[in-house]
Amino acid sequence: MRLYSELAPWWPLVSPPEEYVEDAAFYRQCLISHCNPAPESLLELGSGGGNNASYLKAHFRMTLVDLSEQMLTVSRALNPDCEHLQGDMRSVRLGRVFDAVFIHDAIVYMATTDDLRRAIDTAFQHCRPGGVALFVPDFTRETFRPSTDHGGCDGARGSLRYLEWSVDPDPQDNQYTVYYAIILRENGQPVRYYHDEHLEGLFSRDEWTRLLADVGFDPKLIRDPESRDLFLGKRP
C-alpha cells in the first residue's frame, strides 16, 4: 500500500492531526470510564502517523507499534516523546502488559477472520487483568454502505488531493475494497498521479463480540457520536 510506504512522508497532508482532536477525546473517555483504576499506560497497535497519539499522550504513557517503518518515521517527528516500535499487530509480543490497548482504524486491514482473531489476541496478551482494549473499525457488516470521499491539503513541501472510493464487490465474504486516486504537486516539480488499492475486513457485530469473547475479553459494543460501531474488551 503506497500510502504507508513511498507516500508516507505526505501523510500529514492526507490526514492532518488537527482532524483528530474530537475523536481522540472520545476514545480517551471510553478508556477511562471502563478501566478501574484509570489507565496510565496505553499501547497503540497500528499507530500509523501518530495522529491519535498526539492528543492521547497528554493523558497516557504511550507505546506506539506499527508495521510500516515509514509511518513510524512520520509519527516520531510528531511524537518524539513516545516509544515507537516496528511490529505486526497479528504477531508482535513485547513481553509486558499495559493498562489499556488501543487499535484505531488500522484494524480494518485484518481482512480475514483468522487475522482479526490474532490481532484481538495480541491486544489481550498485552492487557493487564482489569484493563481494557478499544477497537475502532471503519465499518461493521451492518453499517457498511458504498461511499466516496475526498480530501487533502497544502503544506510546506507541496499539495496533495485524493479521491477515496469504498465498494463491496462480494457481499457474501468478509472483505471490501477501498480505491484511492492521489494527486501530488510538489514544489517546483510536475504533478504526479498515484493509484492505491486497499483490501479491508468487514465483520458483523456478532462476529466481533464472538472473537473478543473467544480470546478471553468481556465484550461491549459502543457507539461513537457519529453512530459508528466500536468494540471494547475488558480483561477479567
Coordinates of C-alpha atoms in Angstrom, one line a residue:
M1 CA 0.0 0.0 0.0
R2 CA 1.7 3.1 -1.3
L3 CA 0.0 5.4 1.2
Y4 CA 2.0 3.8 4.0
S5 CA 5.3 3.3 2.2
E6 CA 6.6 5.6 -0.6
L7 CA 3.8 8.2 0.1
A8 CA 4.1 8.1 3.9
P9 CA 6.0 11.4 4.1
W10 CA 2.9 13.0 2.7
W11 CA 0.6 11.5 5.4
P12 CA 0.2 14.8 7.3
L13 CA -1.5 16.2 4.1
V14 CA -3.7 13.1 3.7
S15 CA -4.8 13.1 7.3
P16 CA -3.9 16.2 9.3
P17 CA -3.5 15.8 13.1
E18 CA -5.9 18.6 13.8
E19 CA -8.8 16.5 12.4
Y20 CA -8.4 14.0 15.3
V21 CA -9.0 16.2 18.3
E22 CA -12.7 15.3 18.9
D23 CA -12.3 11.6 18.2
A24 CA -9.2 11.3 20.4
A25 CA -11.2 12.9 23.3
F26 CA -14.0 10.4 22.9
Y27 CA -11.5 7.4 22.8
R28 CA -9.8 8.7 25.9
Q29 CA -13.1 8.9 27.7
C30 CA -14.0 5.4 26.7
L31 CA -10.8 4.0 28.1
I32 CA -11.0 5.9 31.3
S33 CA -14.7 5.1 32.0
H34 CA -14.3 1.4 31.5
C35 CA -10.9 0.8 33.2
N36 CA -10.6 0.7 37.0
P37 CA -8.3 2.1 38.2
A38 CA -7.9 4.7 35.4
P39 CA -5.3 3.7 32.9
E40 CA -1.8 5.2 32.9
S41 CA -0.1 3.2 30.2
L42 CA -1.5 2.7 26.7
L43 CA -0.3 0.5 23.9
E44 CA -1.5 1.6 20.4
L45 CA -1.2 -1.1 17.7
G46 CA -1.3 0.1 14.1
S47 CA -0.5 3.6 15.3
G48 CA 0.3 4.9 11.8
G49 CA 1.4 8.5 11.6
G50 CA 0.6 9.1 15.3
N51 CA -2.3 11.5 15.0
N52 CA -4.4 10.0 17.8
A53 CA -1.3 9.7 19.9
S54 CA -0.5 13.4 19.5
Y55 CA -3.6 14.0 21.8
L56 CA -3.7 10.9 23.9
K57 CA -0.1 11.2 25.0
A58 CA -1.0 14.1 27.3
H59 CA -3.1 11.6 29.4
F60 CA -1.3 8.3 29.0
R61 CA 2.3 6.9 28.9
M62 CA 2.2 5.6 25.3
T63 CA 4.0 2.9 23.3
L64 CA 3.3 3.0 19.6
V65 CA 3.6 0.0 17.3
D66 CA 3.1 -0.1 13.5
L67 CA 4.0 -2.4 10.7
S68 CA 5.3 0.4 8.5
E69 CA 8.7 1.9 9.4
Q70 CA 8.0 4.8 7.1
M71 CA 4.8 5.7 9.0
L72 CA 6.7 5.3 12.3
T73 CA 9.2 7.9 11.0
V74 CA 6.2 10.3 10.5
S75 CA 5.0 9.6 14.0
R76 CA 8.4 10.0 15.6
A77 CA 8.5 13.6 14.2
L78 CA 5.1 14.3 15.6
N79 CA 5.5 12.4 18.9
P80 CA 9.2 12.3 19.8
D81 CA 8.3 11.8 23.5
C82 CA 6.6 8.4 22.8
E83 CA 8.2 5.0 22.5
H84 CA 8.0 3.7 18.9
L85 CA 8.4 0.0 17.8
Q86 CA 8.0 -1.7 14.5
G87 CA 5.8 -4.8 14.6
D88 CA 2.8 -6.6 13.1
M89 CA -0.4 -6.4 15.3
R90 CA -1.1 -10.1 14.5
S91 CA 2.1 -11.4 16.0
V92 CA 4.1 -8.8 18.0
R93 CA 4.9 -9.7 21.6
L94 CA 6.5 -7.1 23.7
G95 CA 6.8 -9.2 26.9
R96 CA 4.9 -6.7 29.0
V97 CA 1.4 -5.6 29.8
F98 CA -0.4 -2.2 29.7
D99 CA -3.4 -0.7 31.4
A100 CA -5.1 -0.3 28.1
V101 CA -4.7 -1.2 24.4
F102 CA -6.0 0.8 21.5
I103 CA -6.4 -0.1 17.8
H104 CA -7.8 2.6 15.7
D105 CA -8.8 2.1 12.0
A106 CA -5.7 0.0 11.2
I107 CA -7.8 -2.9 12.5
V108 CA -9.6 -2.8 9.1
Y109 CA -6.5 -4.4 7.5
M110 CA -7.3 -7.6 9.3
A111 CA -9.1 -8.9 6.2
T112 CA -9.8 -12.5 7.4
T113 CA -11.4 -13.9 10.5
D114 CA -8.0 -15.5 11.4
D115 CA -6.2 -12.2 11.1
L116 CA -8.8 -10.4 13.2
R117 CA -8.7 -13.1 15.9
R118 CA -4.9 -12.8 16.0
A119 CA -4.9 -9.0 16.4
I120 CA -7.5 -9.3 19.2
D121 CA -5.4 -11.9 20.9
T122 CA -2.4 -9.6 20.7
A123 CA -4.4 -6.9 22.4
F124 CA -5.4 -9.5 25.1
Q125 CA -1.9 -10.7 25.7
H126 CA -0.7 -7.1 26.3
C127 CA -3.6 -6.0 28.5
R128 CA -3.3 -6.4 32.3
P129 CA -6.1 -8.0 34.3
G130 CA -8.8 -5.4 34.8
G131 CA -7.5 -3.5 31.8
V132 CA -9.4 -2.7 28.6
A133 CA -8.8 -2.8 24.8
L134 CA -10.7 -0.5 22.4
F135 CA -11.1 -1.4 18.7
V136 CA -12.3 1.2 16.1
P137 CA -13.2 -0.4 12.7
D138 CA -14.4 1.9 10.0
F139 CA -17.5 -0.3 9.4
T140 CA -19.2 -3.4 10.6
R141 CA -21.3 -5.5 8.2
E142 CA -24.4 -3.8 9.4
T143 CA -23.1 -0.2 8.9
F144 CA -21.2 -0.6 5.6
R145 CA -22.5 1.4 2.6
P146 CA -20.6 2.0 -0.7
S147 CA -19.3 5.6 -0.5
T148 CA -16.9 8.1 -1.9
D149 CA -14.8 10.7 0.0
H150 CA -12.1 13.2 -0.9
G151 CA -9.6 15.3 1.0
G152 CA -6.0 16.5 1.2
C153 CA -4.5 19.9 1.9
D154 CA -1.4 22.1 1.3
G155 CA 1.9 22.0 3.1
A156 CA 5.4 23.4 3.1
R157 CA 6.6 20.8 0.6
G158 CA 3.6 21.0 -1.8
S159 CA 0.0 19.9 -2.1
L160 CA -2.0 16.6 -2.1
R161 CA -5.5 15.8 -3.0
Y162 CA -7.2 12.4 -3.1
L163 CA -10.4 10.6 -4.0
E164 CA -11.4 7.6 -1.9
W165 CA -14.0 5.0 -3.2
S166 CA -15.2 2.2 -0.9
V167 CA -17.0 -0.7 -2.6
D168 CA -18.0 -4.3 -1.6
P169 CA -17.7 -6.5 -4.7
D170 CA -18.9 -9.6 -2.9
P171 CA -21.4 -9.1 -0.1
Q172 CA -21.0 -12.8 0.8
D173 CA -17.4 -12.5 2.0
N174 CA -15.7 -10.6 4.9
Q175 CA -13.9 -8.1 2.8
Y176 CA -14.4 -4.8 0.9
T177 CA -12.1 -2.7 -1.2
V178 CA -11.1 0.9 -1.0
Y179 CA -9.6 2.6 -4.1
Y180 CA -7.6 5.8 -3.9
A181 CA -6.7 8.2 -6.7
I182 CA -4.0 10.6 -5.4
I183 CA -2.5 13.7 -7.0
L184 CA 0.7 15.3 -5.7
R185 CA 2.0 18.7 -6.6
E186 CA 5.5 19.0 -5.1
N187 CA 7.0 22.5 -5.1
G188 CA 8.8 23.1 -8.5
Q189 CA 8.0 19.6 -9.8
P190 CA 5.5 18.2 -12.3
V191 CA 2.2 16.9 -10.9
R192 CA 2.3 13.2 -10.1
Y193 CA -0.6 10.7 -10.1
Y194 CA -0.9 7.6 -8.0
H195 CA -3.4 4.7 -7.6
D196 CA -3.7 2.7 -4.4
E197 CA -5.9 -0.3 -3.6
H198 CA -6.6 -1.5 -0.1
L199 CA -8.3 -4.7 0.9
E200 CA -10.1 -4.4 4.2
G201 CA -12.0 -6.6 6.6
L202 CA -15.8 -6.4 7.1
F203 CA -17.3 -8.3 10.0
S204 CA -20.7 -8.4 11.7
R205 CA -21.3 -7.1 15.3
D206 CA -21.9 -10.8 16.3
E207 CA -18.6 -11.8 14.8
W208 CA -16.7 -9.1 16.6
T209 CA -18.2 -9.9 20.0
R210 CA -17.7 -13.6 19.5
L211 CA -14.0 -13.2 18.7
L212 CA -13.5 -10.9 21.6
A213 CA -15.1 -13.4 23.9
D214 CA -13.1 -16.3 22.4
V215 CA -9.8 -14.8 23.3
G216 CA -10.9 -14.0 26.9
F217 CA -12.3 -10.5 26.8
D218 CA -15.7 -9.4 28.2
P219 CA -17.0 -7.6 25.0
K220 CA -19.1 -4.5 24.8
L221 CA -20.5 -2.6 21.8
I222 CA -20.1 1.2 21.9
R223 CA -21.5 3.8 19.5
D224 CA -19.5 7.0 19.0
P225 CA -21.1 10.4 18.3
E226 CA -21.3 9.6 14.6
S227 CA -23.1 6.3 15.3
R228 CA -20.1 4.1 14.3
D229 CA -19.7 0.7 16.0
L230 CA -16.7 0.5 18.4
F231 CA -15.8 -2.5 20.4
L232 CA -14.4 -2.6 23.9
G233 CA -13.0 -5.7 25.6
K234 CA -12.3 -5.8 29.3
R235 CA -9.9 -8.4 30.5
P236 CA -11.2 -10.2 33.6

